């Protein structure tokens, strides 16, 4: 028996041939809460990983493709979950209310490798010093450490954020997000292929800013992984 990290109810895992002799992998969530996590499966956008009726390139990614500055910056993004109201509440509890332990909810789902593994270096999206002070941790770095552990890849914190720009993207309109200046600068030299890691892909502006900077610095192929899309 365990306690679900979301609903705080006692959870008794069903006995199956899979977990009869081994611990259940999803013990941080009860079965009811597991069912509320909406995995992205089946047809997706080939670029951003968004769930689609059929595999194609979505209209947003068509615009990125024809953008002179960002068109070839990112190979593709892949995400695990849709940004449903249930996931929105989990993210708020984890990211804004400082429930650091909630990362354990996602660990069992990180074992599926979604990228060409060889020579990838993981680069987490950074927070500003002020935001890091307020939250006490960077959720993207925490997620990146889990991904690195599951996929046996190195992490390099090669990006830093200009202090004069806020990262509160959730309070900006889509147009405001798309018109922001690049908030990042390189803090370390890096010329391997890169896997950017962030918690949420919304407009894609943050990921494209980071990918553009790394591409300019000599990285050949840049992918991104986000928890939700």
Coordinates of C-alpha atoms in Angstrom, one line a residue:
X1 CA 0.0 0.0 0.0
X2 CA 1.2 3.5 -0.8
X3 CA -0.2 7.1 -0.6
X4 CA -1.0 8.8 -3.9
X5 CA 1.0 12.0 -4.2
X6 CA -1.9 13.8 -5.8
X7 CA -5.1 12.8 -4.1
X8 CA -3.4 11.6 -0.9
X9 CA -5.6 8.5 -0.8
X10 CA -4.2 5.1 0.1
X11 CA -3.4 3.2 -3.0
X12 CA -3.4 -0.6 -3.3
X13 CA -1.8 -1.8 -6.5
X14 CA -3.5 -4.6 -8.3
X15 CA -1.5 -7.8 -8.3
X16 CA -0.5 -8.8 -11.8
X17 CA 2.1 -11.2 -13.2
X18 CA 4.3 -8.1 -13.9
X19 CA 4.4 -6.8 -10.3
X20 CA 4.0 -10.1 -8.4
X21 CA 7.7 -10.3 -7.8
X22 CA 8.8 -6.7 -8.6
X23 CA 7.7 -3.4 -7.1
X24 CA 5.0 -1.6 -9.2
X25 CA 6.5 1.2 -11.3
X26 CA 3.8 3.8 -10.8
X27 CA 3.5 3.6 -7.1
X28 CA 3.5 7.4 -6.7
X29 CA 0.0 7.7 -8.2
X30 CA -3.1 5.7 -7.4
X31 CA -4.8 4.0 -10.4
X32 CA -7.6 6.6 -10.6
X33 CA -5.0 9.5 -10.9
X34 CA -2.9 7.5 -13.4
X35 CA -6.0 7.3 -15.6
X36 CA -6.3 11.1 -15.5
X37 CA -2.8 11.5 -17.0
X38 CA -3.5 11.8 -20.8
X39 CA -0.5 10.3 -22.6
X40 CA 0.3 11.6 -26.1
X41 CA 0.1 8.5 -28.2
X42 CA -0.9 7.7 -31.8
X43 CA -0.8 10.4 -34.6
X44 CA 1.2 13.5 -33.7
X45 CA 2.7 16.6 -35.3
X46 CA 6.1 15.4 -36.7
X47 CA 7.8 18.6 -35.5
X48 CA 6.3 19.6 -32.1
X49 CA 4.8 16.3 -30.9
X50 CA 1.3 17.7 -30.5
X51 CA -1.5 15.2 -30.6
X52 CA -3.3 15.3 -34.0
X53 CA -6.0 13.4 -35.8
X54 CA -3.4 12.1 -38.2
X55 CA 0.4 12.4 -38.5
X56 CA 1.3 15.6 -40.2
X57 CA 3.0 19.0 -39.5
X58 CA 0.6 21.3 -37.6
X59 CA -0.2 24.8 -38.6
X60 CA 2.0 26.4 -35.9
X61 CA 5.0 24.3 -37.0
X62 CA 4.4 25.3 -40.7
X63 CA 4.9 28.9 -39.5
X64 CA 8.1 28.0 -37.7
X65 CA 9.3 26.2 -40.8
X66 CA 9.1 29.3 -42.9
X67 CA 10.6 31.6 -40.3
X68 CA 13.9 32.9 -41.6
X69 CA 15.5 33.0 -38.1
X70 CA 14.2 29.9 -36.5
X71 CA 13.2 27.7 -39.4
X72 CA 16.1 25.2 -39.2
X73 CA 16.9 25.6 -35.5
X74 CA 15.0 22.7 -34.0
X75 CA 14.9 19.1 -35.4
X76 CA 11.7 18.2 -33.4
X77 CA 10.1 18.2 -30.0
X78 CA 8.5 15.2 -28.2
X79 CA 6.3 15.4 -25.1
X80 CA 4.7 12.8 -22.9
X81 CA 1.4 14.3 -21.8
X82 CA -1.3 16.6 -23.0
X83 CA -1.8 19.9 -21.0
X84 CA -5.2 18.9 -19.5
X85 CA -6.8 20.7 -16.5
X86 CA -5.6 17.7 -14.3
X87 CA -2.0 18.1 -15.6
X88 CA -2.2 21.9 -15.2
X89 CA -3.0 21.4 -11.5
X90 CA -0.1 19.0 -11.1
X91 CA 2.3 21.4 -12.8
X92 CA 1.1 24.3 -10.6
X93 CA 1.6 22.2 -7.5
X94 CA 5.0 21.1 -8.6
X95 CA 6.3 24.3 -10.1
X96 CA 4.6 27.2 -8.4
X97 CA 3.8 25.7 -5.0
X98 CA 7.2 24.0 -4.6
X99 CA 6.1 20.3 -4.3
X100 CA 9.5 19.1 -5.3
X101 CA 8.6 15.4 -4.8
X102 CA 6.1 15.4 -7.6
X103 CA 8.8 14.7 -10.2
X104 CA 8.5 11.1 -9.0
X105 CA 5.1 10.9 -10.8
X106 CA 6.8 11.1 -14.1
X107 CA 9.8 8.9 -13.6
X108 CA 8.2 5.6 -14.8
X109 CA 7.2 7.4 -18.1
X110 CA 10.7 8.6 -18.9
X111 CA 12.1 5.2 -19.8
X112 CA 10.8 5.4 -23.4
X113 CA 13.6 6.8 -25.5
X114 CA 12.3 9.2 -28.1
X115 CA 15.5 10.5 -29.7
X116 CA 18.6 9.3 -31.4
X117 CA 20.7 8.7 -28.3
X118 CA 24.3 8.8 -29.4
X119 CA 26.3 12.0 -28.7
X120 CA 23.3 13.9 -27.2
X121 CA 24.0 16.3 -24.5
X122 CA 21.1 17.4 -22.3
X123 CA 20.7 21.2 -21.8
X124 CA 18.0 22.3 -19.3
X125 CA 16.1 25.6 -19.9
X126 CA 17.4 27.9 -17.2
X127 CA 15.6 30.2 -14.8
X128 CA 16.6 33.7 -13.8
X129 CA 18.3 34.2 -10.5
X130 CA 15.2 35.9 -9.1
X131 CA 12.8 33.1 -10.2
X132 CA 15.2 30.5 -8.9
X133 CA 15.3 32.3 -5.5
X134 CA 11.5 32.4 -5.4
X135 CA 10.9 28.7 -6.3
X136 CA 14.0 27.3 -4.7
X137 CA 14.5 24.9 -7.6
X138 CA 14.5 24.8 -11.4
X139 CA 11.9 22.4 -12.5
X140 CA 13.5 22.0 -16.0
X141 CA 16.9 21.1 -14.4
X142 CA 15.1 18.6 -12.1
X143 CA 13.4 17.0 -15.0
X144 CA 16.6 17.0 -17.0
X145 CA 18.4 15.1 -14.2
X146 CA 15.7 12.5 -14.3
X147 CA 15.9 12.2 -18.1
X148 CA 19.7 12.0 -17.9
X149 CA 19.5 9.2 -15.4
X150 CA 17.0 7.2 -17.4
X151 CA 18.7 7.6 -20.7
X152 CA 22.4 7.7 -19.5
X153 CA 23.1 11.0 -21.1
X154 CA 25.3 13.9 -19.8
X155 CA 23.9 17.3 -18.7
X156 CA 25.6 20.6 -19.4
X157 CA 24.0 23.8 -18.2
X158 CA 25.1 25.6 -21.3
X159 CA 22.5 28.4 -21.2
X160 CA 21.8 31.2 -18.8
X161 CA 19.0 33.8 -18.7
X162 CA 19.4 37.5 -19.0
X163 CA 18.2 39.0 -15.7
X164 CA 16.3 41.8 -17.3
X165 CA 13.7 39.5 -18.9
X166 CA 11.0 37.7 -17.0
X167 CA 10.3 34.1 -17.8
X168 CA 6.6 34.3 -16.7
X169 CA 5.4 33.2 -20.1
X170 CA 2.0 32.1 -18.6
X171 CA 1.0 35.7 -18.1
X172 CA 1.7 36.8 -21.7
X173 CA -0.5 36.5 -24.7
X174 CA 0.6 34.3 -27.6
X175 CA 1.6 37.4 -29.6
X176 CA 3.6 38.8 -26.7
X177 CA 5.5 35.5 -26.3
X178 CA 6.3 35.3 -30.0
X179 CA 7.7 38.8 -30.1
X180 CA 10.0 38.6 -27.1
X181 CA 13.7 39.0 -27.5
X182 CA 16.0 36.0 -27.0
X183 CA 16.2 35.8 -23.2
X184 CA 19.2 33.4 -23.2
X185 CA 22.9 33.6 -23.6
X186 CA 25.6 30.9 -23.7
X187 CA 27.3 30.3 -20.4
X188 CA 29.4 27.4 -21.7
X189 CA 30.8 26.3 -25.0
X190 CA 29.0 23.3 -26.5
X191 CA 29.2 21.7 -30.0
X192 CA 27.6 18.3 -29.6
X193 CA 24.1 17.4 -30.6
X194 CA 21.7 18.7 -27.9
X195 CA 18.5 17.6 -26.2
X196 CA 16.8 20.7 -24.7
X197 CA 14.6 19.9 -21.7
X198 CA 11.7 22.0 -20.4
X199 CA 8.5 21.3 -18.6
X200 CA 6.0 22.8 -21.1
X201 CA 5.9 23.5 -24.8
X202 CA 3.2 26.1 -25.6
X203 CA 4.0 28.4 -28.5
X204 CA 7.5 26.9 -28.8
X205 CA 9.1 30.3 -28.5
X206 CA 11.3 29.4 -25.5
X207 CA 12.6 26.2 -27.2
X208 CA 13.2 28.0 -30.5
X209 CA 15.1 30.8 -28.8
X210 CA 17.4 28.3 -27.0
X211 CA 17.8 26.1 -30.1
X212 CA 18.7 29.1 -32.3
X213 CA 21.4 30.2 -29.9
X214 CA 23.0 26.7 -29.7
X215 CA 22.8 26.3 -33.5
X216 CA 24.6 29.6 -33.9
X217 CA 27.3 28.3 -31.5
X218 CA 28.0 25.3 -33.6
X219 CA 25.6 22.5 -32.4
X220 CA 24.6 20.5 -35.4
X221 CA 21.3 18.9 -34.4
X222 CA 19.1 20.2 -31.6
X223 CA 16.0 18.2 -30.3
X224 CA 13.8 19.1 -27.4
X225 CA 11.9 17.1 -24.8
X226 CA 9.0 18.6 -22.8
X227 CA 6.8 17.0 -20.2
X228 CA 3.6 18.4 -21.7
X229 CA 2.5 19.7 -25.0

